[in-house]
PDB file of C-alpha atoms in Angstrom:
ATOM      1  CA  MET X 295     266.020  68.582 141.751  1.00 55.00           C
ATOM      2  CA  ALA X 296     264.843  70.090 145.028  1.00 52.00           C
ATOM      3  CA  THR X 297     261.282  69.665 146.191  1.00 51.00           C
ATOM      4  CA  GLU X 298     259.160  72.447 147.605  1.00 50.00           C
ATOM      5  CA  GLN X 299     259.989  71.547 151.233  1.00 49.00           C
ATOM      6  CA  ASP X 300     263.736  71.664 150.513  1.00 48.00           C
ATOM      7  CA  TRP X 301     263.453  75.412 149.841  1.00 47.00           C
ATOM      8  CA  THR X 302     263.159  78.184 152.422  1.00 47.00           C
ATOM      9  CA  ARG X 303     262.815  81.948 152.336  1.00 47.00           C
ATOM     10  CA  THR X 304     265.777  84.168 153.253  1.00 47.00           C
ATOM     11  CA  LEU X 305     265.469  86.518 156.195  1.00 48.00           C
ATOM     12  CA  GLU X 306     264.818  89.370 153.775  1.00 48.00           C
ATOM     13  CA  GLY X 307     262.042  87.370 152.136  1.00 50.00           C
ATOM     14  CA  GLU X 308     263.203  88.365 148.659  1.00 50.00           C
ATOM     15  CA  ARG X 309     264.045  85.000 147.042  1.00 49.00           C
ATOM     16  CA  GLU X 310     264.067  81.329 147.747  1.00 52.00           C
ATOM     17  CA  VAL X 311     267.307  79.452 148.411  1.00 50.00           C
ATOM     18  CA  PRO X 312     268.079  75.792 149.057  1.00 53.00           C
ATOM     19  CA  GLU X 313     267.553  74.820 152.709  1.00 53.00           C
ATOM     20  CA  THR X 314     271.212  73.867 153.120  1.00 55.00           C
ATOM     21  CA  THR X 315     272.224  77.537 153.169  1.00 52.00           C
ATOM     22  CA  ALA X 316     269.533  78.655 155.613  1.00 52.00           C
ATOM     23  CA  PRO X 317     271.249  77.430 158.830  1.00 54.00           C
ATOM     24  CA  ARG X 318     274.447  79.269 157.864  1.00 54.00           C
ATOM     25  CA  ARG X 319     272.499  82.505 157.401  1.00 52.00           C
ATOM     26  CA  ALA X 320     270.685  82.031 160.715  1.00 51.00           C
ATOM     27  CA  GLN X 321     273.974  81.431 162.508  1.00 52.00           C
ATOM     28  CA  ALA X 322     275.472  84.603 161.017  1.00 49.00           C
ATOM     29  CA  THR X 323     272.400  86.520 162.074  1.00 51.00           C
ATOM     30  CA  ARG X 324     272.621  85.243 165.661  1.00 57.00           C
ATOM     31  CA  ARG X 325     276.204  86.506 165.954  1.00 66.00           C
ATOM     32  CA  GLY X 326     275.133  89.931 164.733  1.00 64.00           C
ATOM     33  CA  LEU X 327     272.160  90.455 167.041  1.00 70.00           C
ATOM     34  CA  GLY X 328     271.862  93.811 168.740  1.00 74.00           C
ATOM     35  CA  ASP X 329     273.283  97.233 168.224  1.00 78.00           C
ATOM     36  CA  PRO X 330     277.091  97.231 167.843  1.00 76.00           C
ATOM     37  CA  ALA X 331     277.245 100.377 169.966  1.00 69.00           C
ATOM     38  CA  ALA X 332     275.892  98.401 172.917  1.00 77.00           C
ATOM     39  CA  ARG X 333     278.718  95.846 172.750  1.00 82.00           C
ATOM     40  CA  GLY X 334     281.205  97.677 174.890  1.00 86.00           C
ATOM     41  CA  ARG X 335     281.849 100.894 176.731  1.00 86.00           C
ATOM     42  CA  THR X 336     283.341 104.092 175.371  1.00 88.00           C
ATOM     43  CA  THR X 337     284.835 106.706 177.658  1.00 92.00           C
ATOM     44  CA  ILE X 338     285.895 110.165 176.562  1.00 95.00           C
ATOM     45  CA  ALA X 339     288.491 112.005 178.630  1.00 96.00           C
ATOM     46  CA  ASP X 340     287.887 115.536 179.894  1.00 96.00           C
ATOM     47  CA  GLY X 341     290.913 116.710 177.898  1.00 96.00           C
ATOM     48  CA  VAL X 342     289.398 115.510 174.625  1.00 97.00           C
ATOM     49  CA  VAL X 343     286.234 117.534 175.190  1.00 98.00           C
ATOM     50  CA  GLU X 344     288.333 120.521 176.312  1.00 97.00           C
ATOM     51  CA  LYS X 345     290.335 120.457 173.068  1.00 97.00           C
ATOM     52  CA  ILE X 346     287.212 120.235 170.922  1.00 97.00           C
ATOM     53  CA  ALA X 347     285.549 123.085 172.829  1.00 98.00           C
ATOM     54  CA  GLY X 348     288.710 125.226 172.735  1.00 97.00           C
ATOM     55  CA  MET X 349     289.064 124.852 168.977  1.00 97.00           C
ATOM     56  CA  ALA X 350     285.366 125.555 168.427  1.00 98.00           C
ATOM     57  CA  ALA X 351     285.460 128.698 170.607  1.00 98.00           C
ATOM     58  CA  ARG X 352     288.560 130.064 168.862  1.00 97.00           C
ATOM     59  CA  ASP X 353     286.833 129.642 165.469  1.00 96.00           C
ATOM     60  CA  VAL X 354     284.256 132.305 166.359  1.00 97.00           C
ATOM     61  CA  VAL X 355     284.896 135.780 164.973  1.00 97.00           C
ATOM     62  CA  GLY X 356     285.343 138.219 167.854  1.00 97.00           C
ATOM     63  CA  VAL X 357     287.159 135.809 170.187  1.00 96.00           C
ATOM     64  CA  SER X 358     290.625 137.255 170.632  1.00 94.00           C
ATOM     65  CA  ALA X 359     292.045 134.792 173.151  1.00 95.00           C
ATOM     66  CA  MET X 360     291.122 132.207 175.760  1.00 95.00           C
ATOM     67  CA  GLY X 361     291.871 132.171 179.477  1.00 92.00           C
ATOM     68  CA  SER X 362     292.531 134.726 182.186  1.00 78.00           C
ATOM     69  CA  GLY X 363     295.309 137.306 182.044  1.00 59.00           C
ATOM     70  CA  PHE X 364     297.639 135.136 184.112  1.00 50.00           C
ATOM     71  CA  ALA X 365     296.952 132.016 182.031  1.00 48.00           C
ATOM     72  CA  ARG X 366     297.546 133.956 178.809  1.00 45.00           C
ATOM     73  CA  THR X 367     300.812 135.424 180.114  1.00 50.00           C
ATOM     74  CA  PHE X 368     302.045 132.032 181.277  1.00 47.00           C
ATOM     75  CA  GLY X 369     300.929 130.483 177.973  1.00 50.00           C
ATOM     76  CA  ALA X 370     302.727 133.170 175.944  1.00 50.00           C
ATOM     77  CA  VAL X 371     305.976 132.406 177.771  1.00 49.00           C
ATOM     78  CA  ARG X 372     305.467 128.660 177.277  1.00 49.00           C
ATOM     79  CA  ASP X 373     304.702 129.202 173.564  1.00 50.00           C
ATOM     80  CA  ARG X 374     308.051 130.963 173.082  1.00 55.00           C
ATOM     81  CA  VAL X 375     310.059 128.129 174.612  1.00 55.00           C
ATOM     82  CA  PRO X 376     311.497 125.923 171.856  1.00 59.00           C
ATOM     83  CA  GLY X 377     309.512 122.711 171.609  1.00 56.00           C
ATOM     84  CA  GLY X 378     306.609 124.211 173.538  1.00 55.00           C
ATOM     85  CA  ALA X 379     303.182 123.564 172.063  1.00 52.00           C
ATOM     86  CA  LYS X 380     300.341 126.051 171.962  1.00 59.00           C
ATOM     87  CA  SER X 381     297.648 124.995 174.410  1.00 81.00           C
ATOM     88  CA  VAL X 382     294.196 124.755 172.835  1.00 90.00           C
ATOM     89  CA  THR X 383     292.700 123.920 176.215  1.00 93.00           C
ATOM     90  CA  ARG X 384     293.679 127.230 177.830  1.00 94.00           C
ATOM     91  CA  GLY X 385     290.532 128.797 179.270  1.00 95.00           C
ATOM     92  CA  VAL X 386     288.441 125.619 178.980  1.00 97.00           C
ATOM     93  CA  LYS X 387     287.302 123.289 181.747  1.00 97.00           C
ATOM     94  CA  ALA X 388     285.109 120.246 181.060  1.00 97.00           C
ATOM     95  CA  GLU X 389     283.323 117.830 183.330  1.00 97.00           C
ATOM     96  CA  VAL X 390     282.485 114.685 181.397  1.00 97.00           C
ATOM     97  CA  GLY X 391     280.032 112.025 182.514  1.00 95.00           C
ATOM     98  CA  GLU X 392     278.873 108.883 180.741  1.00 93.00           C
ATOM     99  CA  VAL X 393     276.369 110.621 178.450  1.00 95.00           C
ATOM    100  CA  GLN X 394     276.586 114.324 179.314  1.00 97.00           C
ATOM    101  CA  THR X 395     279.168 117.049 179.687  1.00 98.00           C
ATOM    102  CA  ALA X 396     279.306 120.566 181.116  1.00 98.00           C
ATOM    103  CA  LEU X 397     281.807 123.214 180.054  1.00 98.00           C
ATOM    104  CA  ASP X 398     283.255 126.404 181.518  1.00 98.00           C
ATOM    105  CA  LEU X 399     284.996 128.788 179.120  1.00 98.00           C
ATOM    106  CA  GLU X 400     286.949 131.966 179.788  1.00 97.00           C
ATOM    107  CA  ILE X 401     287.319 134.180 176.747  1.00 97.00           C
ATOM    108  CA  VAL X 402     288.726 137.542 175.692  1.00 96.00           C
ATOM    109  CA  VAL X 403     286.728 139.396 173.036  1.00 97.00           C
ATOM    110  CA  ASP X 404     287.877 141.949 170.479  1.00 96.00           C
ATOM    111  CA  TYR X 405     287.041 145.570 171.210  1.00 96.00           C
ATOM    112  CA  GLY X 406     283.990 146.817 169.323  1.00 96.00           C
ATOM    113  CA  VAL X 407     282.155 143.517 168.882  1.00 97.00           C
ATOM    114  CA  SER X 408     278.846 142.732 170.531  1.00 97.00           C
ATOM    115  CA  ILE X 409     279.737 140.585 173.525  1.00 97.00           C
ATOM    116  CA  THR X 410     276.272 139.007 173.623  1.00 98.00           C
ATOM    117  CA  ASP X 411     276.534 138.029 169.934  1.00 98.00           C
ATOM    118  CA  VAL X 412     280.023 136.583 170.378  1.00 98.00           C
ATOM    119  CA  VAL X 413     279.011 134.633 173.493  1.00 98.00           C
ATOM    120  CA  ARG X 414     275.913 133.263 171.720  1.00 98.00           C
ATOM    121  CA  ALA X 415     278.004 132.204 168.705  1.00 98.00           C
ATOM    122  CA  VAL X 416     280.647 130.597 170.934  1.00 98.00           C
ATOM    123  CA  ARG X 417     278.012 128.675 172.865  1.00 98.00           C
ATOM    124  CA  GLU X 418     276.315 127.440 169.662  1.00 98.00           C
ATOM    125  CA  ASN X 419     279.597 126.442 167.985  1.00 98.00           C
ATOM    126  CA  VAL X 420     280.934 124.662 171.069  1.00 98.00           C
ATOM    127  CA  ILE X 421     277.715 122.729 171.653  1.00 98.00           C
ATOM    128  CA  ALA X 422     277.448 121.685 167.989  1.00 98.00           C
ATOM    129  CA  SER X 423     281.102 120.614 167.768  1.00 98.00           C
ATOM    130  CA  VAL X 424     281.203 118.671 171.039  1.00 98.00           C
ATOM    131  CA  GLU X 425     277.891 116.900 170.451  1.00 98.00           C
ATOM    132  CA  ARG X 426     278.755 116.039 166.838  1.00 98.00           C
ATOM    133  CA  MET X 427     282.240 114.723 167.600  1.00 97.00           C
ATOM    134  CA  THR X 428     281.593 112.929 170.901  1.00 97.00           C
ATOM    135  CA  GLY X 429     277.898 112.055 170.957  1.00 96.00           C
ATOM    136  CA  LEU X 430     277.709 113.517 174.466  1.00 97.00           C
ATOM    137  CA  GLU X 431     274.848 115.821 175.392  1.00 98.00           C
ATOM    138  CA  VAL X 432     276.163 119.255 176.365  1.00 98.00           C
ATOM    139  CA  VAL X 433     274.008 120.311 179.308  1.00 98.00           C
ATOM    140  CA  GLU X 434     275.596 123.728 179.852  1.00 97.00           C
ATOM    141  CA  VAL X 435     278.286 126.033 178.547  1.00 98.00           C
ATOM    142  CA  ASN X 436     279.190 128.732 181.062  1.00 98.00           C
ATOM    143  CA  ILE X 437     281.181 131.570 179.528  1.00 98.00           C
ATOM    144  CA  ALA X 438     283.132 134.214 181.432  1.00 97.00           C
ATOM    145  CA  VAL X 439     284.366 137.200 179.440  1.00 97.00           C
ATOM    146  CA  SER X 440     287.536 138.128 181.309  1.00 96.00           C
ATOM    147  CA  ASP X 441     288.905 140.905 179.100  1.00 95.00           C
ATOM    148  CA  VAL X 442     288.512 143.025 175.989  1.00 95.00           C
ATOM    149  CA  GLN X 443     291.389 143.098 173.500  1.00 94.00           C
ATOM    150  CA  LEU X 444     292.053 146.716 172.537  1.00 92.00           C
ATOM    151  CA  PRO X 445     293.530 147.467 169.095  1.00 88.00           C
ATOM    152  CA  GLU X 446     296.755 148.934 170.542  1.00 82.00           C
ATOM    153  CA  GLU X 447     297.235 145.865 172.787  1.00 66.00           C
ATOM    154  CA  GLU X 448     297.318 143.600 169.705  1.00 57.00           C
ATOM    155  CA  GLU X 449     300.397 145.387 168.378  1.00 52.00           C
ATOM    156  CA  GLU X 450     302.171 145.095 171.740  1.00 51.00           C
ATOM    157  CA  GLU X 451     301.513 141.352 172.014  1.00 52.00           C
ATOM    158  CA  ILE X 452     302.740 140.650 168.475  1.00 48.00           C
ATOM    159  CA  ALA X 453     306.113 142.346 169.096  1.00 48.00           C
ATOM    160  CA  PRO X 454     308.551 139.901 170.741  1.00 51.00           C
ATOM    161  CA  ARG X 455     309.378 140.802 174.342  1.00 47.00           C
ATOM    162  CA  LEU X 456     312.410 138.567 174.643  1.00 50.00           C
ATOM    163  CA  GLN X 457     315.411 139.325 172.490  1.00 47.00           C
TER     164      GLN X 457
END
């Protein structure tokens, strides 16, 4: 039978255990000291942030397309090439640091929507998505509205130009 000095409290202080198990617990605790997040370095590429921001911006009602007229035309041709993938980073530029990021977006809005409301919603959605998914602080989201998508232009773009 163990005497009183053979017993020790656990680190949690909840119950007593024989002293023979205490060193094992202390050793396990020493290995686990500190925040696991501080045990290495994580880097996030600009392209990752650009994809997240591009998807978040496209999710906003009133955003018709991303990028300038030239980028959209070039992207439309590339999208029609077999095996070509649709670029979610079109119209998005990110500068990523160790803990912060800054974004530049170029969008096209639908005709008839409030541009200020769409831009505000895009900014909020992009900031929330990037910060939630990456842990980076978004210091700024600059948005350039490069065009307005008219209703008759939508029909023209849907019809295939190459036959």
